[in-house]
Amino acid sequence: MGLPIEILLVEDNEGDIILTKKAFEKGKIMNRLHVVRNGVNALDFLYQRNGYEQSSRPDLILLDLNMPKMNGQEVLENIKADENLKTIPVIVLTTSNADEDILKSYKLQASSYIRKPVDFKQFGQVIQTLQDYWFTIVKFPLKE
Amino acid sequence: MSSKLTTAIDYFLPIKFEKEPENKRKARIVIFIFLFTCLSILAIWISSLNLENTNNFPFPIALGFTTLSAFAFKKTGSFHLSGHLLGLLVFFFLFPITIETGGLYSDDTLWLLLGPVLAFFAGNKWTGLIWSIILIAGVSYLYSLDISSPESLMKDSLIFDSNYYFTSIVFLFIMILGVIFIYENEKTKLVGELGSKRNELQKQNTLLETEVKKRTVSLEESNEQLKRSNADLEQFAYVASHDLQEPLRMVGNFVQLLEEEYSDKIDDEGKSYINFAVDGVSRMSLLIEELLQYSQLGKKGLEIIHFDLNTVVHQKTKDLSLLIKSKKAECVIQDLPRINGIPGQIGILFYNLINNALKFNTSDKPKIQISYRENSSHWIFSVADNGIGIANEYKEHIFELFKRLHRKEEYSGTGIGLSMCKKIINHHKGEIWFDSKENVGTTFHFSILKNLQEKN
C-alpha cells in the first residue's frame, strides 16, 4: 500500500484521543492521525495557517460535537461552505442519540455519524469497519 | 290626625305601600279626602231623602263601587282591577241616567266617555281598550232605542239638576287623580330603582371583567412558566443523557484498555473484576439511554401522521435481525394497515414487544406472530410468542417503571420497555393488555384509535 492515509481528529477529550489512537493503531491500514483540540485549531489546520502551515490536507475528518471555542457544528458548517474543503468526508462523533437528533435537525451534511461507544472492544470494531468502508470501498474524490 | 282615624285610613291602604313610607303618606291623604267626601255625600243624601226627587238610585251604586274599588286596591294592589271597577262604575252610574234624559241626544251621553278614560288611567291600555269597546256597544244600544223626541227629555238632565250627583262626579275625579298620582310616582320610583340596579349590575360586570382579565393574565403566566419548565426538563434530559454518558464511557473504555494492554500483569481474578466493571458500565449506559427515550415520549412537536405500519415493523425486525438469527426465531407478520400515529413511537412499541418476545423465550424454535383486527373505533394489534410466559401474580405490575420479574443475570433489561409501551399507547388513545400462560407463551394486545387527528 502506498501513502499513509491522513486523518484529522478534532476532539477535546484526552481520553477519547487516546482511545481513538489505540483503535487506529490496531487497524490494518497505514494511517497518520493528526489531533487538534478545538474547532478553531481544526480550521487553522485545514487552511494551513497559524502554526499549521506544514499540515497536509486530510483524507478524512473525525469531528466531535461538543468542544470549547468553536463547536463541531460550526466547524462542519465552515467546511461545507468552502468549495475546496467540502469534498472531504466528515464523520461526526456523537456521545448520545440526542446528539444525532440535533444534527439531523440542523440537517448538516455530515458523511456519517459514529456513536462513541461505552465498550472499547466495540469501538475497535467500529473503527475497523470504518476503515474498511472508507478506504477500501468508497472511492475518494481526487486530491487537487 | 287622630290615631283612630289613621287606623281607619290605613285599613284602605294597598299592602304594597307598606314598604314605601313616601307613597304611604300620599295615599293616606287621598284616602282621607275620599272618606271625608263619602261621609259628606252620605249626609247630603240622607238629608235629601224626603225631597221629591225619586230618581236617586245611581248614587248608592256609585258609593258602593268606589268603596269596592278601594277595597280591591287594598287587597290586590292592582291598578288593573281598579280600572275595571271604575269603568263598571261609570256605566252603572251614567247609563241609566242617559237613557232617562234623552238617550243619544242627552247631555249626559258625553259623560259616558269617562268610563274608558278612567279605566285607562287607573288600569292600563288593555282595560282602557275593553271599556272603549263596551262604550261603543253602549252607544250602539242607545242608537237602537231610537228615542225620537229629544227636546222634551233634554230639559230633565239629571247630572246638572242634582247637586249630589255632581258632587259624586267631582269626588270621583279626586279619587282617581290621587290614585294616578301615586301610581305615576311609584312608576318613576321603579324606573329610578331599575336604573340604579342596572348601574350596580354594570359595576358588577366591570368588576367581573377585570377579574376575568386578571385570571387570564395569571393563567398566561403559569402557562409560560409551564412552557419554561418543560423546556428546562428537556434540557435536563439531554444534559443527563449526554453528560452522564461521557464519564461512563471513560470508565468502561479504560478499564477494558487496561485489561488489553496489561493482560500479562493481571491475573484471572483481576480480569473478572474488570468484567464486572464493564458490565456495570454498559448496563448503566443502557439505563440512561432508555430513560432519555422514555422522557422524550411526551415531547411536543411529535406529529401524528398517516403512515404504512408495514414499513415501520419491518424496519424494527431488521434492527433486531441479529437477535432473531441467533435465536433461530421465526417472525410471521400479517399484512398491516396504514394508520394514524407517531411513527417513531409506534416503532419503539413494536421494537420493545418483539424484543421481549425473543428475550423471554427459551424454546428451540421461537415463533413470533404479529396480527391485527379492527372494530369501529380502534385498530387492535397482537404480538404473540411461545416464550416463558408471565405468572398471573405479576399481571398488575408489569407495566410499572423499572419493574423487573427476573434477575438481571437471567434476563437482561432495565424495566423501562413495557412502561414505555404503555405511555406510547396512552398517546394513541388506546389500551395495552396481555394473555399469558407460563411456559406456553404470551400475547400482547394493544389498541390504537383510528381517527387520531393529524396535526400537520
XYZ file of C-alpha atoms in Angstrom:
600
model
C 0.000 0.000 0.000
C 1.212 3.476 -0.833
C 0.967 6.648 1.190
C -0.483 6.518 4.668
C -3.961 7.913 4.999
C -4.190 11.310 6.632
C -6.845 11.560 9.320
C -7.747 14.674 11.272
C -9.257 14.071 14.685
C -11.000 17.105 16.171
C -11.541 16.200 19.801
C -11.052 17.917 23.155
C -11.352 14.907 25.437
C -7.889 13.423 26.163
C -9.410 10.066 26.979
C -11.156 9.859 23.633
C -7.985 10.952 21.842
C -6.072 8.061 23.399
C -8.861 5.615 22.653
C -9.088 6.693 19.020
C -5.324 6.481 18.593
C -5.309 2.992 20.083
C -8.151 1.891 17.870
C -6.373 3.149 14.743
C -3.105 1.570 15.831
C -4.842 -1.783 15.755
C -6.170 -1.058 12.271
C -4.816 -2.823 9.234
C -4.385 0.295 7.191
C -1.421 2.633 7.462
C -2.590 5.950 8.710
C -1.413 9.199 10.198
C -3.654 10.597 12.865
C -3.457 14.350 13.439
C -5.129 15.708 16.533
C -6.493 19.204 17.150
C -8.289 20.042 20.359
C -10.856 22.621 19.332
C -12.791 23.956 16.379
C -10.619 26.987 15.795
C -7.491 24.848 15.517
C -9.358 22.487 13.215
C -9.980 25.309 10.749
C -6.365 26.507 11.154
C -5.236 23.005 10.270
C -7.481 22.826 7.238
C -6.475 26.271 5.971
C -2.805 25.642 6.849
C -2.405 28.803 8.934
C -1.482 29.959 12.478
C 1.198 27.351 13.113
C -0.305 24.629 10.951
C 1.442 25.767 7.754
C 3.039 22.357 7.346
C -0.177 20.357 7.665
C -1.449 18.269 4.788
C -4.981 18.032 3.522
C -6.703 15.205 5.422
C -8.474 12.344 3.663
C -10.956 12.072 6.478
C -12.116 14.217 9.378
C -13.368 12.791 12.647
C -15.274 15.542 14.381
C -16.528 15.743 17.943
C -19.600 17.893 18.503
C -19.056 19.281 21.986
C -15.944 21.412 22.096
C -14.897 24.717 23.586
C -14.380 27.877 21.468
C -15.983 26.622 18.285
C -18.177 23.554 18.405
C -18.330 20.752 15.854
C -21.471 22.087 14.288
C -19.819 25.380 13.354
C -16.710 23.607 12.061
C -18.916 21.445 9.869
C -20.787 24.480 8.555
C -17.452 26.116 7.696
C -16.146 23.052 5.904
C -19.307 22.597 3.871
C -19.314 26.248 2.877
C -15.823 26.002 1.420
C -15.582 24.785 -2.188
C -12.191 23.114 -1.595
C -12.917 21.535 1.751
C -16.447 20.324 1.267
C -15.298 17.218 -0.609
C -13.518 15.873 2.485
C -15.695 13.271 4.192
C -16.592 14.263 7.739
C -17.580 11.697 10.319
C -19.268 13.136 13.349
C -18.619 11.516 16.715
C -21.621 11.651 18.992
C -21.930 10.785 22.643
C -25.649 10.115 22.691
C -28.627 9.610 20.452
C -29.667 13.108 21.444
C -26.661 14.478 19.532
C -27.795 12.669 16.434
C -31.188 14.230 16.824
C -29.626 17.661 16.958
C -27.529 17.005 13.897
C -30.495 15.765 11.965
C -32.489 18.775 12.979
C -29.740 21.070 11.694
C -29.547 18.999 8.517
C -25.775 19.291 8.411
C -24.122 17.401 5.650
C -22.027 15.057 7.721
C -20.996 11.944 5.794
C -21.938 9.757 8.717
C -22.249 9.568 12.455
C -20.418 7.340 14.876
C -21.693 6.834 18.354
C -18.770 6.923 20.789
C -19.074 3.513 22.406
C -19.031 2.581 26.064
C -17.231 -0.658 25.187
C -13.671 -0.323 23.891
C -13.780 -3.629 22.009
C -16.868 -2.404 20.268
C -15.161 0.873 19.477
C -12.265 -1.020 17.920
C -14.723 -2.877 15.706
C -16.414 0.360 14.694
C -13.102 1.935 13.691
C -12.204 -1.229 11.792
C -15.492 -1.167 9.905
C -14.988 2.497 9.215
C -11.548 1.916 7.748
C -12.775 -0.945 5.620
C -15.659 1.083 4.372
C -13.976 4.403 3.694
C -10.576 3.240 2.480
C -11.355 0.163 0.504
C -14.888 0.573 -0.767
C -15.541 4.267 -1.136
C -13.592 5.942 -3.860
C -12.358 9.285 -2.582
C -12.613 12.462 -4.547
C -9.197 13.039 -6.097
C -6.903 15.485 -4.399
C -6.293 18.601 -6.343
C -104.984 63.222 62.553
C -106.175 61.182 65.496
C -104.815 57.687 65.830
C -108.227 56.116 65.341
C -108.735 57.930 62.067
C -105.231 56.929 60.962
C -106.024 53.296 61.689
C -109.258 53.640 59.721
C -107.447 55.207 56.783
C -104.621 52.696 56.929
C -107.185 49.978 56.529
C -107.713 51.114 52.941
C -104.013 51.412 52.104
C -102.743 48.996 49.478
C -100.492 46.357 51.040
C -97.675 47.103 48.652
C -97.358 50.627 50.052
C -96.327 49.183 53.413
C -92.688 49.249 52.455
C -92.818 52.673 50.830
C -93.330 55.366 53.510
C -93.404 58.214 50.964
C -96.214 56.656 48.912
C -97.996 55.566 52.064
C -98.187 59.169 53.256
C -99.598 60.395 49.923
C -102.062 57.536 49.728
C -103.250 58.351 53.248
C -104.144 61.903 52.213
C -106.025 60.677 49.151
C -107.961 58.136 51.190
C -108.675 60.731 53.843
C -110.231 63.007 51.219
C -112.088 60.008 49.818
C -113.531 59.039 53.194
C -114.378 62.636 54.029
C -116.193 63.108 50.701
C -118.017 59.814 51.108
C -119.294 60.842 54.528
C -120.324 64.333 53.328
C -122.225 62.934 50.355
C -123.864 60.349 52.573
C -125.006 63.148 54.836
C -126.411 65.163 51.862
C -128.131 62.064 50.503
C -129.813 61.282 53.825
C -130.947 64.875 54.233
C -132.432 64.930 50.707
C -134.354 61.657 51.025
C -137.617 63.410 51.701
C -137.233 65.661 48.638
C -139.383 64.916 45.639
C -136.599 63.540 43.507
C -137.422 59.909 43.039
C -134.608 59.012 40.682
C -131.812 58.744 43.234
C -130.737 55.146 42.986
C -127.419 55.690 40.989
C -125.844 57.399 43.967
C -125.670 54.389 46.313
C -124.336 52.419 43.365
C -121.554 54.982 42.850
C -120.698 54.930 46.522
C -120.691 51.133 46.575
C -118.419 50.851 43.570
C -115.834 53.374 44.715
C -115.668 51.649 48.114
C -115.335 48.320 46.318
C -112.578 49.838 44.169
C -110.744 50.978 47.299
C -111.035 47.505 48.811
C -109.826 45.805 45.644
C -106.952 48.236 45.539
C -106.018 47.412 49.126
C -106.290 43.654 48.735
C -104.523 43.244 45.431
C -102.652 46.469 44.937
C -103.809 46.081 41.366
C -104.488 49.159 39.243
C -105.772 46.790 36.626
C -108.699 45.644 38.777
C -109.356 49.234 39.924
C -109.533 50.271 36.271
C -112.231 47.687 35.587
C -114.217 48.659 38.656
C -114.124 52.342 37.754
C -115.185 51.576 34.169
C -118.027 49.465 35.511
C -118.993 52.235 37.975
C -119.279 54.905 35.296
C -121.504 52.696 33.148
C -123.746 51.645 36.013
C -123.981 55.210 37.236
C -124.394 57.150 33.987
C -126.014 54.712 31.574
C -129.450 54.642 33.219
C -129.387 58.444 33.552
C -128.509 58.819 29.866
C -131.454 56.642 28.839
C -133.790 58.676 31.008
C -132.547 62.074 29.838
C -132.843 61.519 26.092
C -130.583 58.683 25.010
C -128.224 59.656 22.227
C -129.336 63.300 22.410
C -128.781 63.686 26.123
C -126.006 65.888 27.508
C -125.083 63.005 29.782
C -124.036 60.811 26.814
C -120.752 62.675 26.609
C -120.024 61.759 30.221
C -120.019 58.110 29.232
C -116.546 58.791 27.787
C -115.360 58.923 31.405
C -115.592 55.082 31.525
C -112.723 54.212 29.134
C -110.680 57.247 30.248
C -110.837 56.260 33.941
C -110.231 52.601 33.085
C -107.186 53.614 31.068
C -105.656 55.849 33.704
C -106.378 53.648 36.698
C -105.630 50.394 34.895
C -103.659 50.125 31.688
C -104.190 50.315 27.914
C -105.955 46.943 27.896
C -108.575 47.901 30.483
C -108.942 51.171 28.546
C -109.487 49.218 25.310
C -112.035 46.871 26.882
C -114.096 49.797 28.238
C -113.840 51.621 24.901
C -115.433 48.562 23.256
C -118.138 48.497 25.947
C -118.721 52.237 25.345
C -119.211 51.627 21.596
C -121.608 48.791 22.416
C -123.486 51.082 24.845
C -123.748 53.918 22.327
C -124.967 51.428 19.700
C -127.627 50.334 22.167
C -128.689 53.979 22.735
C -128.895 54.445 18.981
C -131.076 51.335 18.671
C -133.511 52.747 21.307
C -134.456 55.309 18.653
C -135.763 57.990 21.043
C -137.394 60.340 18.555
C -138.423 63.383 20.586
C -135.306 64.563 22.342
C -136.474 68.113 23.030
C -138.839 67.270 25.855
C -136.410 64.988 27.624
C -133.291 67.112 27.391
C -134.574 69.596 29.900
C -134.579 66.993 32.634
C -130.809 66.363 32.518
C -130.158 64.855 35.923
C -126.465 65.500 36.212
C -126.822 69.232 36.271
C -130.090 69.264 38.143
C -128.988 67.279 41.090
C -126.350 68.610 43.461
C -125.254 65.348 44.897
C -124.731 63.658 41.501
C -122.455 66.454 40.523
C -120.546 66.252 43.810
C -120.205 62.499 43.293
C -118.501 63.071 39.972
C -116.100 65.627 41.457
C -115.214 63.313 44.315
C -114.613 60.503 41.838
C -112.148 62.668 39.951
C -110.271 63.497 43.125
C -110.094 59.826 43.967
C -108.905 58.818 40.506
C -106.367 61.623 40.254
C -104.989 60.581 43.635
C -104.607 57.013 42.511
C -102.989 58.083 39.257
C -100.630 60.410 41.101
C -99.472 57.670 43.429
C -99.206 55.244 40.526
C -97.086 57.608 38.484
C -94.948 58.350 41.488
C -94.387 54.655 42.037
C -93.593 54.137 38.402
C -90.944 56.878 38.451
C -89.507 55.385 41.570
C -89.498 51.960 39.980
C -87.722 53.309 36.923
C -85.191 55.008 39.197
C -84.697 51.816 41.098
C -84.295 49.876 37.888
C -81.725 52.417 36.767
C -79.721 52.097 39.961
C -79.995 48.311 39.753
C -78.694 48.481 36.223
C -75.831 50.715 37.302
C -74.985 48.260 40.022
C -75.126 45.429 37.531
C -72.837 47.324 35.215
C -70.443 47.924 38.077
C -70.516 44.227 38.895
C -69.963 43.461 35.251
C -66.922 45.690 35.064
C -65.638 44.128 38.250
C -66.165 40.687 36.776
C -64.405 41.655 33.571
C -61.369 42.942 35.443
C -61.382 39.747 37.460
C -61.517 37.651 34.284
C -58.726 39.697 32.769
C -56.635 39.229 35.889
C -57.256 35.496 35.794
C -56.373 35.316 32.107
C -53.114 37.121 32.757
C -52.210 34.789 35.629
C -53.218 31.811 33.500
C -50.988 33.023 30.712
C -48.206 33.489 33.230
C -48.482 29.972 34.580
C -48.717 28.686 31.027
C -45.496 30.494 30.253
C -43.952 29.040 33.389
C -45.064 25.581 32.386
C -43.526 26.025 28.946
C -40.284 27.172 30.546
C -40.132 24.268 32.974
C -40.951 21.897 30.120
C -38.027 23.298 28.174
C -35.883 23.024 31.304
C -36.880 19.411 31.659
C -35.976 18.650 28.068
C -32.660 20.398 28.507
C -32.111 18.396 31.666
C -32.888 15.112 29.934
C -30.395 15.961 27.213
C -27.686 17.029 29.630
C -28.304 13.964 31.780
C -28.044 11.572 28.902
C -25.096 13.339 27.348
C -23.039 14.320 30.346
C -23.726 11.140 32.271
C -22.657 9.024 29.321
C -19.343 10.836 28.948
C -17.635 9.783 32.243
C -19.243 6.378 31.969
C -17.582 5.824 28.621
C -14.236 6.788 30.071
C -14.595 4.226 32.876
C -15.744 1.455 30.546
C -13.211 2.030 27.823
C -10.175 2.469 30.013
C -10.952 -0.492 32.190
C -11.029 -2.552 29.005
C -7.901 -0.916 27.687
C -6.261 -1.752 30.978
C -7.216 -5.387 30.506
C -5.911 -5.442 26.950
C -2.625 -3.660 27.452
C -1.716 -5.143 30.808
C -3.212 -8.604 30.478
C 0.083 -10.245 31.368
C 0.192 -8.405 34.689
C -3.436 -9.013 35.713
C -4.483 -12.434 36.996
C -7.808 -14.149 36.363
C -9.439 -12.701 39.469
C -8.422 -9.208 38.397
C -9.894 -9.859 34.970
C -13.190 -10.966 36.480
C -13.288 -7.667 38.406
C -12.780 -5.861 35.152
C -15.679 -7.805 33.651
C -17.939 -6.729 36.500
C -16.922 -3.116 35.985
C -17.527 -3.248 32.225
C -20.865 -4.989 32.694
C -21.968 -2.367 35.218
C -20.984 0.436 32.897
C -22.837 -0.972 29.924
C -25.981 -1.564 31.989
C -25.830 1.983 33.320
C -25.388 3.267 29.803
C -28.427 1.370 28.577
C -30.431 2.643 31.519
C -29.558 6.252 30.756
C -30.391 5.804 27.117
C -33.764 4.245 27.783
C -34.621 6.821 30.429
C -33.895 9.505 27.913
C -36.087 7.797 25.380
C -38.845 7.477 27.974
C -38.615 11.122 28.947
C -38.794 12.196 25.331
C -42.018 10.300 24.625
C -44.106 13.216 25.828
C -42.090 15.775 23.907
C -44.017 18.302 21.908
C -43.711 18.598 18.188
C -44.141 14.904 17.568
C -46.524 14.836 14.689
C -49.307 12.388 14.145
C -49.231 11.335 10.508
C -50.813 8.742 8.271
C -48.225 6.048 7.573
C -47.721 2.474 6.469
C -47.240 0.262 9.506
C -45.542 -2.457 7.423
C -42.537 -0.219 6.769
C -42.083 0.566 10.458
C -42.475 -3.012 11.684
C -40.133 -4.420 9.026
C -37.530 -1.807 9.921
C -37.735 -2.916 13.560
C -37.381 -6.622 12.705
C -34.375 -5.636 10.639
C -32.871 -3.814 13.648
C -33.424 -7.000 15.638
C -32.200 -9.342 12.896
C -29.021 -10.310 14.806
C -31.027 -11.441 17.805
C -33.599 -13.160 15.576
C -30.826 -15.062 13.801
C -29.014 -16.051 16.991
C -32.242 -17.337 18.478
C -33.188 -19.075 15.222
C -36.564 -17.413 15.592
C -39.374 -17.208 13.075
C -41.369 -14.000 12.598
C -44.773 -14.206 10.948
C -46.169 -10.769 10.212
C -49.615 -10.209 8.747
C -50.010 -7.526 6.087
C -50.582 -4.479 8.292
C -52.775 -1.430 7.605
C -51.908 2.241 7.172
C -52.694 4.021 10.430
C -52.631 7.459 12.033
C -49.985 7.782 14.707
C -46.470 8.872 15.634
C -44.246 6.529 13.578
C -41.186 6.841 15.840
C -43.172 5.870 18.898
C -45.029 3.028 17.208
C -41.583 1.787 16.131
C -40.332 1.806 19.739
C -43.504 -0.023 20.778
C -43.047 -2.848 18.252
C -39.295 -2.991 18.941
C -39.887 -3.493 22.665
C -42.614 -6.093 22.206
C -40.677 -8.111 19.614
C -37.507 -7.797 21.671
C -39.334 -9.079 24.758
C -40.884 -11.929 22.771
C -37.379 -13.008 21.715
C -35.630 -12.314 25.000
C -38.050 -14.149 27.257
C -38.050 -17.229 25.073
C -36.234 -20.480 25.773
C -37.954 -22.513 23.061
C -35.792 -24.322 20.486
C -37.870 -22.758 17.770
C -39.041 -19.346 18.941
C -42.038 -18.086 16.985
C -43.457 -14.579 16.918
C -46.750 -13.745 15.258
C -47.915 -10.201 14.597
C -51.526 -9.782 13.552
C -54.355 -7.288 13.761
C -58.108 -6.910 13.758
C -60.321 -3.834 13.944
C -63.555 -2.583 15.426
C -65.478 0.573 14.603
C -63.160 2.878 16.563
C -59.807 1.128 17.087
C -57.145 -0.984 15.423
C -56.225 -3.891 17.688
C -52.770 -5.418 17.209
C -51.383 -8.597 18.731
C -47.805 -9.751 19.227
C -47.796 -13.443 20.210
C -44.830 -15.592 21.257
C -44.170 -19.112 22.525
C -41.897 -17.901 25.309
C -41.674 -18.419 29.060
C -44.933 -16.608 29.828
C -45.804 -14.290 32.681
C -47.044 -15.591 36.038
C -50.539 -14.425 36.908
C -49.420 -12.733 40.108
C -47.392 -10.139 38.157
C -50.253 -9.218 35.866
C -50.889 -5.908 37.618
C -47.271 -4.787 37.797
C -45.526 -5.451 34.540
C -46.287 -2.021 33.070
C -44.724 -0.190 36.025
C -41.479 1.707 35.518
C -38.325 -0.241 36.472
C -40.399 -3.347 37.195
C -38.401 -6.487 36.506
C -39.630 -10.016 37.062
C -36.263 -11.756 36.677
C -32.750 -11.373 37.995
C -30.600 -9.422 35.569
C -28.245 -12.370 35.318
C -31.145 -14.434 33.907
C -32.634 -11.890 31.561
C -31.046 -8.517 30.894
C -33.059 -5.317 30.731
C -33.831 -2.107 32.510
C -37.535 -2.464 33.284
C -38.390 0.558 31.197
C -39.556 -1.141 27.991
C -43.150 -2.002 28.867
C -43.804 1.249 30.721
C -42.640 2.974 27.564
C -45.134 0.876 25.560
C -47.906 1.866 27.954
C -47.070 5.546 27.627
C -46.994 5.303 23.842
C -50.377 3.592 23.765
C -51.767 6.316 26.024
C -50.629 8.854 23.450
C -52.505 6.898 20.801
C -55.715 6.821 22.835
C -55.708 3.063 23.218
C -55.065 0.328 25.736
C -52.463 -2.391 26.197
C -53.043 -5.771 27.842
C -51.884 -9.372 27.544
C -52.836 -13.037 27.817
C -50.201 -15.420 29.086
C -49.690 -18.986 30.153
C -46.455 -19.933 31.840
C -44.143 -21.981 29.620
C -46.645 -21.782 26.754
C -46.413 -18.178 25.638
C -47.601 -14.626 25.891
C -49.711 -12.500 23.589
C -49.622 -8.743 23.977
C -52.595 -6.844 22.576
C -52.865 -3.116 22.115
C -55.379 -0.791 20.529
C -54.836 2.456 18.649
C -57.575 4.994 17.949
C -58.356 5.002 14.227
C -59.161 8.652 13.709
C -56.305 10.264 15.636
C -56.149 13.868 14.488
C -53.287 14.603 12.106
C -51.538 17.724 13.326
C -49.857 18.950 10.204
